[in-house]
Amino acid sequence: MDRELALELVRVTEAAAVSSAQWMGRGKKDEADDAATSAMRSMFDSITMQGTVVIGEGELDEAPMLYIGEELGNGQGPAVDIAVDPLEGTNIVAKGHNNAMAVIAAADRGALLHAPDMYMEKIAVGKNAKGKISLDDPIEKTIDIVAEANNKRIRDLTVIIQERPRHEELVERVRAKGARVKLFGDGDVEASIASCIPHTGVDIFVGTGGAPEGVISAAAVKCLDGDMQARLVPQNEEEANRCMEMGLADPRQLLTLDDLVKSDDAIFAATGVTEGELLHGVKFLGNDLTETDSIVMRAKTGTVRFIKANHHLDRKPHLLVNE
């Protein structure tokens, strides 16, 4: 993989973000997701790569495009695994809330865990605590470790957790320890990334969420030289069998960052759809001019780029919503 591919993938997330942002606040999450998926799939055709979707919109019989196993790119260039979430936060966009993004992760062929669509326990931290955490540790011990690594008092430490009934006990334990809790609704890719970027003020991401989002997050965490661990949480025998089909003898084995992303090289690209702490949302400036805010990272070089771009929709009619 190379720098050119990283920058080309930003064009893909930009297209998805602009298309889905036109549905912001309209109460139609499926239409927003379809717009993002169609724009992303169309833009992939122009990318020089031999890509294979390993995490996408579903199996072949579940999704008309960006399905698992679909070939992407023009058939030339590097052979890569592609993990996509054309619109991370469909409900967010439908309701006009914050932190929706279009995201892509890429790594060498065979490097990304082919995570099935099931729950996954996850924890992520920044580079100061890299190699010091364990998902098996009580959250109280992890808070002590990360506070020392980040040179913070526990009362100044922030743990970001998805606001769900399954996390109520976890939230109370963090509060009882004396750390700060930041709750979020949907969109745990951005939350996990926040734990690796000092200016967000987030120190730990922890909780149970989607496994596909976990692998995409792992690519970003690797690019940021952070650390992440995970464990699949099958809910029934069928899901447990899917884990074993992936080559996991124990469906609940601890997965390190290198298990999630086996290559030392990975690319992560994202464009904000609605306003967020990491990225601004798409802005419609009038006269068919839009503004996007994106991030693209590469693990091999450690490069992190924030890209602000203007787009003329009148020159890209395929991005316009037909009403």
Tab-separated table of C-alpha atoms in Angstrom:
chain	number	residue	atom	x	y	z
A	1	MET	CA	0.000	0.000	0.000
A	2	ASP	CA	1.156	3.554	-0.553
A	3	ARG	CA	0.360	7.201	0.068
A	4	GLU	CA	-1.595	7.483	-3.166
A	5	LEU	CA	-4.029	4.783	-2.057
A	6	ALA	CA	-4.555	6.524	1.272
A	7	LEU	CA	-5.468	9.774	-0.421
A	8	GLU	CA	-7.688	8.019	-2.948
A	9	LEU	CA	-9.667	6.387	-0.151
A	10	VAL	CA	-10.464	9.838	1.212
A	11	ARG	CA	-12.203	10.617	-2.062
A	12	VAL	CA	-14.410	7.593	-1.417
A	13	THR	CA	-15.397	8.654	2.111
A	14	GLU	CA	-15.996	12.216	0.909
A	15	ALA	CA	-18.436	10.996	-1.721
A	16	ALA	CA	-20.311	8.860	0.800
A	17	ALA	CA	-20.464	11.685	3.339
A	18	VAL	CA	-21.760	14.299	0.909
A	19	SER	CA	-24.446	11.984	-0.430
A	20	SER	CA	-25.710	10.855	2.973
A	21	ALA	CA	-25.535	14.335	4.517
A	22	GLN	CA	-28.309	15.449	2.189
A	23	TRP	CA	-30.624	13.216	4.251
A	24	MET	CA	-29.608	14.738	7.577
A	25	GLY	CA	-32.604	15.386	9.819
A	26	ARG	CA	-35.131	13.968	7.360
A	27	GLY	CA	-35.978	10.959	9.527
A	28	LYS	CA	-35.076	8.451	6.817
A	29	LYS	CA	-32.121	6.359	7.930
A	30	ASP	CA	-32.409	3.757	5.157
A	31	GLU	CA	-32.333	6.405	2.455
A	32	ALA	CA	-29.287	8.018	4.078
A	33	ASP	CA	-27.486	4.675	4.226
A	34	ASP	CA	-28.404	3.824	0.627
A	35	ALA	CA	-27.080	7.190	-0.559
A	36	ALA	CA	-23.769	6.669	1.229
A	37	THR	CA	-23.409	3.095	-0.005
A	38	SER	CA	-24.174	3.938	-3.646
A	39	ALA	CA	-21.767	6.879	-3.712
A	40	MET	CA	-19.001	4.889	-2.032
A	41	ARG	CA	-19.407	1.919	-4.375
A	42	SER	CA	-19.360	4.143	-7.457
A	43	MET	CA	-16.187	5.949	-6.372
A	44	PHE	CA	-14.352	2.690	-5.658
A	45	ASP	CA	-14.374	1.866	-9.372
A	46	SER	CA	-11.775	4.575	-10.020
A	47	ILE	CA	-9.287	3.414	-7.359
A	48	THR	CA	-6.116	1.631	-8.437
A	49	MET	CA	-6.203	-1.462	-6.248
A	50	GLN	CA	-7.302	-5.072	-6.071
A	51	GLY	CA	-9.654	-4.771	-3.136
A	52	THR	CA	-11.858	-7.365	-1.496
A	53	VAL	CA	-14.597	-6.432	0.966
A	54	VAL	CA	-14.101	-8.365	4.211
A	55	ILE	CA	-16.402	-6.191	6.324
A	56	GLY	CA	-19.256	-4.495	4.527
A	57	GLU	CA	-22.990	-4.155	4.244
A	58	GLY	CA	-23.679	-7.872	4.714
A	59	GLU	CA	-23.464	-11.172	2.888
A	60	LEU	CA	-24.059	-11.425	-0.857
A	61	ASP	CA	-27.738	-12.281	-0.379
A	62	GLU	CA	-28.221	-9.426	2.109
A	63	ALA	CA	-26.661	-6.474	0.269
A	64	PRO	CA	-26.739	-5.404	-3.375
A	65	MET	CA	-23.345	-3.708	-3.109
A	66	LEU	CA	-20.328	-3.535	-0.803
A	67	TYR	CA	-21.177	-7.082	0.232
A	68	ILE	CA	-18.599	-9.368	1.836
A	69	GLY	CA	-16.404	-10.856	-0.871
A	70	GLU	CA	-17.119	-8.163	-3.462
A	71	GLU	CA	-14.142	-7.111	-5.574
A	72	LEU	CA	-13.391	-3.386	-5.620
A	73	GLY	CA	-11.035	-1.171	-7.591
A	74	ASN	CA	-9.803	-1.296	-11.170
A	75	GLY	CA	-8.004	-4.634	-10.793
A	76	GLN	CA	-4.519	-3.130	-10.693
A	77	GLY	CA	-2.238	-2.065	-7.864
A	78	PRO	CA	-1.991	-3.553	-4.370
A	79	ALA	CA	-4.111	-6.489	-3.182
A	80	VAL	CA	-5.899	-5.309	-0.053
A	81	ASP	CA	-8.641	-6.157	2.407
A	82	ILE	CA	-11.305	-3.476	2.647
A	83	ALA	CA	-13.589	-2.849	5.617
A	84	VAL	CA	-16.310	-0.261	5.108
A	85	ASP	CA	-19.091	1.431	6.970
A	86	PRO	CA	-20.524	3.845	4.406
A	87	LEU	CA	-22.546	5.555	7.118
A	88	GLU	CA	-21.559	4.902	10.698
A	89	GLY	CA	-24.563	6.348	12.438
A	90	THR	CA	-27.661	5.944	10.260
A	91	ASN	CA	-29.939	6.916	13.154
A	92	ILE	CA	-27.665	9.854	13.917
A	93	VAL	CA	-28.162	11.282	10.432
A	94	ALA	CA	-31.889	10.599	10.402
A	95	LYS	CA	-32.302	12.516	13.669
A	96	GLY	CA	-29.742	15.235	12.911
A	97	HIS	CA	-27.502	14.291	15.849
A	98	ASN	CA	-23.695	14.491	16.077
A	99	ASN	CA	-20.819	12.122	15.253
A	100	ALA	CA	-21.914	10.354	12.052
A	101	MET	CA	-19.065	9.448	9.692
A	102	ALA	CA	-18.293	7.571	6.495
A	103	VAL	CA	-15.358	5.243	7.189
A	104	ILE	CA	-12.977	2.865	5.401
A	105	ALA	CA	-10.134	0.698	6.665
A	106	ALA	CA	-7.661	-1.072	4.395
A	107	ALA	CA	-4.777	-3.459	5.005
A	108	ASP	CA	-2.730	-6.028	3.128
A	109	ARG	CA	-4.694	-8.996	1.799
A	110	GLY	CA	-5.527	-11.358	4.649
A	111	ALA	CA	-4.619	-8.864	7.382
A	112	LEU	CA	-8.045	-7.812	8.682
A	113	LEU	CA	-10.036	-10.077	10.969
A	114	HIS	CA	-13.149	-11.181	9.096
A	115	ALA	CA	-15.379	-10.357	12.040
A	116	PRO	CA	-18.974	-11.548	11.756
A	117	ASP	CA	-21.850	-9.226	12.596
A	118	MET	CA	-22.114	-9.928	16.312
A	119	TYR	CA	-21.235	-8.301	19.607
A	120	MET	CA	-17.640	-7.680	20.640
A	121	GLU	CA	-16.154	-6.523	23.941
A	122	LYS	CA	-13.571	-3.812	23.300
A	123	ILE	CA	-11.095	-1.567	25.034
A	124	ALA	CA	-8.859	1.056	23.424
A	125	VAL	CA	-6.244	3.454	24.788
A	126	GLY	CA	-3.625	5.833	23.435
A	127	LYS	CA	0.078	5.209	22.901
A	128	ASN	CA	1.132	6.113	26.455
A	129	ALA	CA	-0.711	3.058	27.778
A	130	LYS	CA	0.209	0.783	24.867
A	131	GLY	CA	1.118	-2.716	26.031
A	132	LYS	CA	-0.075	-2.055	29.580
A	133	ILE	CA	-3.781	-2.877	29.404
A	134	SER	CA	-5.756	-6.108	29.406
A	135	LEU	CA	-9.417	-6.607	28.654
A	136	ASP	CA	-9.388	-9.203	31.441
A	137	ASP	CA	-8.400	-6.613	34.060
A	138	PRO	CA	-11.123	-5.021	36.194
A	139	ILE	CA	-11.940	-1.524	34.962
A	140	GLU	CA	-10.672	-0.124	38.274
A	141	LYS	CA	-7.182	-1.540	37.607
A	142	THR	CA	-7.232	-0.262	34.029
A	143	ILE	CA	-8.093	3.234	35.253
A	144	ASP	CA	-5.095	3.166	37.611
A	145	ILE	CA	-2.783	1.995	34.812
A	146	VAL	CA	-3.965	4.558	32.251
A	147	ALA	CA	-3.982	7.427	34.754
A	148	GLU	CA	-0.328	6.730	35.564
A	149	ALA	CA	0.579	6.311	31.887
A	150	ASN	CA	-1.118	9.590	30.925
A	151	ASN	CA	0.233	11.421	33.995
A	152	LYS	CA	-3.270	12.308	35.167
A	153	ARG	CA	-5.105	12.235	38.435
A	154	ILE	CA	-7.917	9.692	38.401
A	155	ARG	CA	-10.485	12.450	38.855
A	156	ASP	CA	-9.215	14.017	35.599
A	157	LEU	CA	-9.359	10.762	33.617
A	158	THR	CA	-12.198	10.363	31.075
A	159	VAL	CA	-13.702	7.015	30.092
A	160	ILE	CA	-16.013	7.021	27.093
A	161	ILE	CA	-18.804	4.431	27.125
A	162	GLN	CA	-21.821	3.841	24.892
A	163	GLU	CA	-25.057	4.713	26.653
A	164	ARG	CA	-26.803	1.357	26.753
A	165	PRO	CA	-28.514	-0.649	29.535
A	166	ARG	CA	-25.791	-3.326	29.242
A	167	HIS	CA	-23.213	-0.771	30.380
A	168	GLU	CA	-25.006	0.583	33.452
A	169	GLU	CA	-22.906	-1.415	35.942
A	170	LEU	CA	-19.697	-0.477	34.121
A	171	VAL	CA	-20.608	3.202	34.263
A	172	GLU	CA	-21.283	3.023	37.989
A	173	ARG	CA	-17.963	1.278	38.643
A	174	VAL	CA	-16.055	3.958	36.735
A	175	ARG	CA	-17.847	6.686	38.685
A	176	ALA	CA	-17.237	4.900	41.983
A	177	LYS	CA	-13.534	4.780	41.142
A	178	GLY	CA	-13.598	8.542	40.784
A	179	ALA	CA	-12.994	8.890	37.030
A	180	ARG	CA	-15.152	10.900	34.660
A	181	VAL	CA	-17.639	9.189	32.337
A	182	LYS	CA	-18.508	10.451	28.899
A	183	LEU	CA	-21.546	8.758	27.381
A	184	PHE	CA	-22.325	8.574	23.674
A	185	GLY	CA	-25.246	7.219	21.687
A	186	ASP	CA	-24.262	5.659	18.361
A	187	GLY	CA	-20.971	5.577	16.510
A	188	ASP	CA	-18.317	3.744	18.495
A	189	VAL	CA	-15.630	4.023	15.804
A	190	GLU	CA	-15.172	7.702	16.570
A	191	ALA	CA	-15.297	6.999	20.321
A	192	SER	CA	-12.483	4.461	20.109
A	193	ILE	CA	-10.372	6.798	17.981
A	194	ALA	CA	-10.893	9.561	20.532
A	195	SER	CA	-9.033	7.509	23.141
A	196	CYS	CA	-5.885	7.737	20.997
A	197	ILE	CA	-5.956	11.478	20.243
A	198	PRO	CA	-4.863	13.642	23.201
A	199	HIS	CA	-6.804	16.780	22.267
A	200	THR	CA	-10.140	14.948	22.629
A	201	GLY	CA	-9.530	14.567	26.361
A	202	VAL	CA	-10.652	10.910	26.233
A	203	ASP	CA	-8.347	8.365	27.892
A	204	ILE	CA	-10.159	5.019	27.672
A	205	PHE	CA	-12.814	3.589	25.371
A	206	VAL	CA	-14.507	0.493	26.766
A	207	GLY	CA	-17.708	-1.460	26.250
A	208	THR	CA	-19.540	-3.973	24.103
A	209	GLY	CA	-20.577	-3.084	20.565
A	210	GLY	CA	-20.475	-4.332	16.996
A	211	ALA	CA	-17.607	-6.576	15.923
A	212	PRO	CA	-17.290	-5.107	12.393
A	213	GLU	CA	-16.925	-1.625	13.893
A	214	GLY	CA	-14.303	-3.074	16.220
A	215	VAL	CA	-12.082	-4.179	13.342
A	216	ILE	CA	-12.443	-0.830	11.580
A	217	SER	CA	-11.571	0.909	14.847
A	218	ALA	CA	-8.540	-1.359	15.289
A	219	ALA	CA	-7.098	-0.149	11.984
A	220	ALA	CA	-7.383	3.460	13.180
A	221	VAL	CA	-5.912	2.617	16.591
A	222	LYS	CA	-2.932	0.929	14.910
A	223	CYS	CA	-2.380	4.002	12.745
A	224	LEU	CA	-2.349	6.152	15.886
A	225	ASP	CA	0.098	3.815	17.688
A	226	GLY	CA	-2.493	3.121	20.366
A	227	ASP	CA	-3.596	-0.211	21.763
A	228	MET	CA	-6.784	-2.215	21.592
A	229	GLN	CA	-8.032	-5.592	22.754
A	230	ALA	CA	-11.296	-7.332	22.012
A	231	ARG	CA	-13.313	-10.484	22.499
A	232	LEU	CA	-16.201	-11.747	20.393
A	233	VAL	CA	-19.440	-12.343	22.281
A	234	PRO	CA	-21.511	-14.952	20.405
A	235	GLN	CA	-25.153	-14.972	21.510
A	236	ASN	CA	-26.021	-18.447	20.261
A	237	GLU	CA	-24.568	-21.628	18.776
A	238	GLU	CA	-24.803	-20.310	15.228
A	239	GLU	CA	-22.690	-17.268	16.097
A	240	ALA	CA	-20.209	-19.460	17.978
A	241	ASN	CA	-19.858	-21.669	14.896
A	242	ARG	CA	-19.194	-18.610	12.749
A	243	CYS	CA	-16.345	-17.669	15.057
A	244	MET	CA	-14.813	-21.121	14.700
A	245	GLU	CA	-15.182	-20.933	10.925
A	246	MET	CA	-12.982	-17.830	11.131
A	247	GLY	CA	-10.262	-20.027	12.651
A	248	LEU	CA	-10.863	-19.197	16.310
A	249	ALA	CA	-10.675	-22.450	18.264
A	250	ASP	CA	-12.151	-20.605	21.235
A	251	PRO	CA	-14.900	-18.187	20.116
A	252	ARG	CA	-14.226	-16.067	23.216
A	253	GLN	CA	-10.441	-15.903	23.004
A	254	LEU	CA	-8.760	-12.606	23.766
A	255	LEU	CA	-7.922	-10.731	20.554
A	256	THR	CA	-4.976	-8.339	20.568
A	257	LEU	CA	-4.510	-5.435	18.179
A	258	ASP	CA	-2.283	-7.644	16.021
A	259	ASP	CA	-5.017	-10.285	15.886
A	260	LEU	CA	-7.497	-7.685	14.657
A	261	VAL	CA	-5.067	-6.142	12.137
A	262	LYS	CA	-2.250	-8.552	11.348
A	263	SER	CA	-0.231	-6.242	9.106
A	264	ASP	CA	2.120	-3.483	10.252
A	265	ASP	CA	0.598	-1.373	7.495
A	266	ALA	CA	-3.005	-0.219	7.563
A	267	ILE	CA	-4.936	2.766	6.280
A	268	PHE	CA	-7.929	4.422	7.892
A	269	ALA	CA	-9.979	7.159	6.245
A	270	ALA	CA	-13.106	8.928	7.466
A	271	THR	CA	-15.193	11.947	6.522
A	272	GLY	CA	-17.595	13.612	8.914
A	273	VAL	CA	-21.270	13.543	7.931
A	274	THR	CA	-22.647	15.443	10.920
A	275	GLU	CA	-20.745	17.541	13.458
A	276	GLY	CA	-18.447	15.579	15.747
A	277	GLU	CA	-15.591	15.977	18.163
A	278	LEU	CA	-13.101	14.511	15.722
A	279	LEU	CA	-14.462	15.878	12.432
A	280	HIS	CA	-16.850	18.587	11.323
A	281	GLY	CA	-19.894	17.549	9.348
A	282	VAL	CA	-20.678	18.271	5.704
A	283	LYS	CA	-21.603	21.917	5.188
A	284	PHE	CA	-23.807	23.049	2.317
A	285	LEU	CA	-22.559	26.543	1.494
A	286	GLY	CA	-24.938	27.479	-1.321
A	287	ASN	CA	-24.466	27.633	-5.074
A	288	ASP	CA	-24.017	23.825	-5.065
A	289	LEU	CA	-20.815	24.153	-3.043
A	290	THR	CA	-20.174	21.790	-0.118
A	291	GLU	CA	-17.360	21.528	2.411
A	292	THR	CA	-16.074	18.277	3.919
A	293	ASP	CA	-13.740	17.516	6.802
A	294	SER	CA	-11.772	14.250	6.679
A	295	ILE	CA	-8.975	12.346	8.372
A	296	VAL	CA	-6.669	9.793	6.762
A	297	MET	CA	-3.995	7.830	8.584
A	298	ARG	CA	-1.374	5.248	7.686
A	299	ALA	CA	0.182	2.916	10.234
A	300	LYS	CA	3.447	2.299	8.381
A	301	THR	CA	4.471	5.956	8.382
A	302	GLY	CA	2.457	7.204	11.349
A	303	THR	CA	1.150	10.021	9.163
A	304	VAL	CA	-2.152	11.603	10.160
A	305	ARG	CA	-3.706	14.078	7.751
A	306	PHE	CA	-6.755	16.259	8.317
A	307	ILE	CA	-8.213	17.320	4.986
A	308	LYS	CA	-10.751	20.071	4.401
A	309	ALA	CA	-12.152	20.145	0.878
A	310	ASN	CA	-14.737	22.011	-1.192
A	311	HIS	CA	-16.894	20.149	-3.705
A	312	HIS	CA	-19.032	21.525	-6.529
A	313	LEU	CA	-22.147	19.364	-6.663
A	314	ASP	CA	-23.170	20.758	-10.031
A	315	ARG	CA	-20.058	19.039	-11.407
A	316	LYS	CA	-20.884	15.772	-9.618
A	317	PRO	CA	-24.578	15.165	-10.366
A	318	HIS	CA	-24.353	11.549	-9.097
A	319	LEU	CA	-24.062	12.947	-5.551
A	320	LEU	CA	-27.342	14.860	-5.704
A	321	VAL	CA	-30.462	13.465	-4.066
A	322	ASN	CA	-33.386	13.186	-6.444
A	323	GLU	CA	-36.554	14.432	-4.737
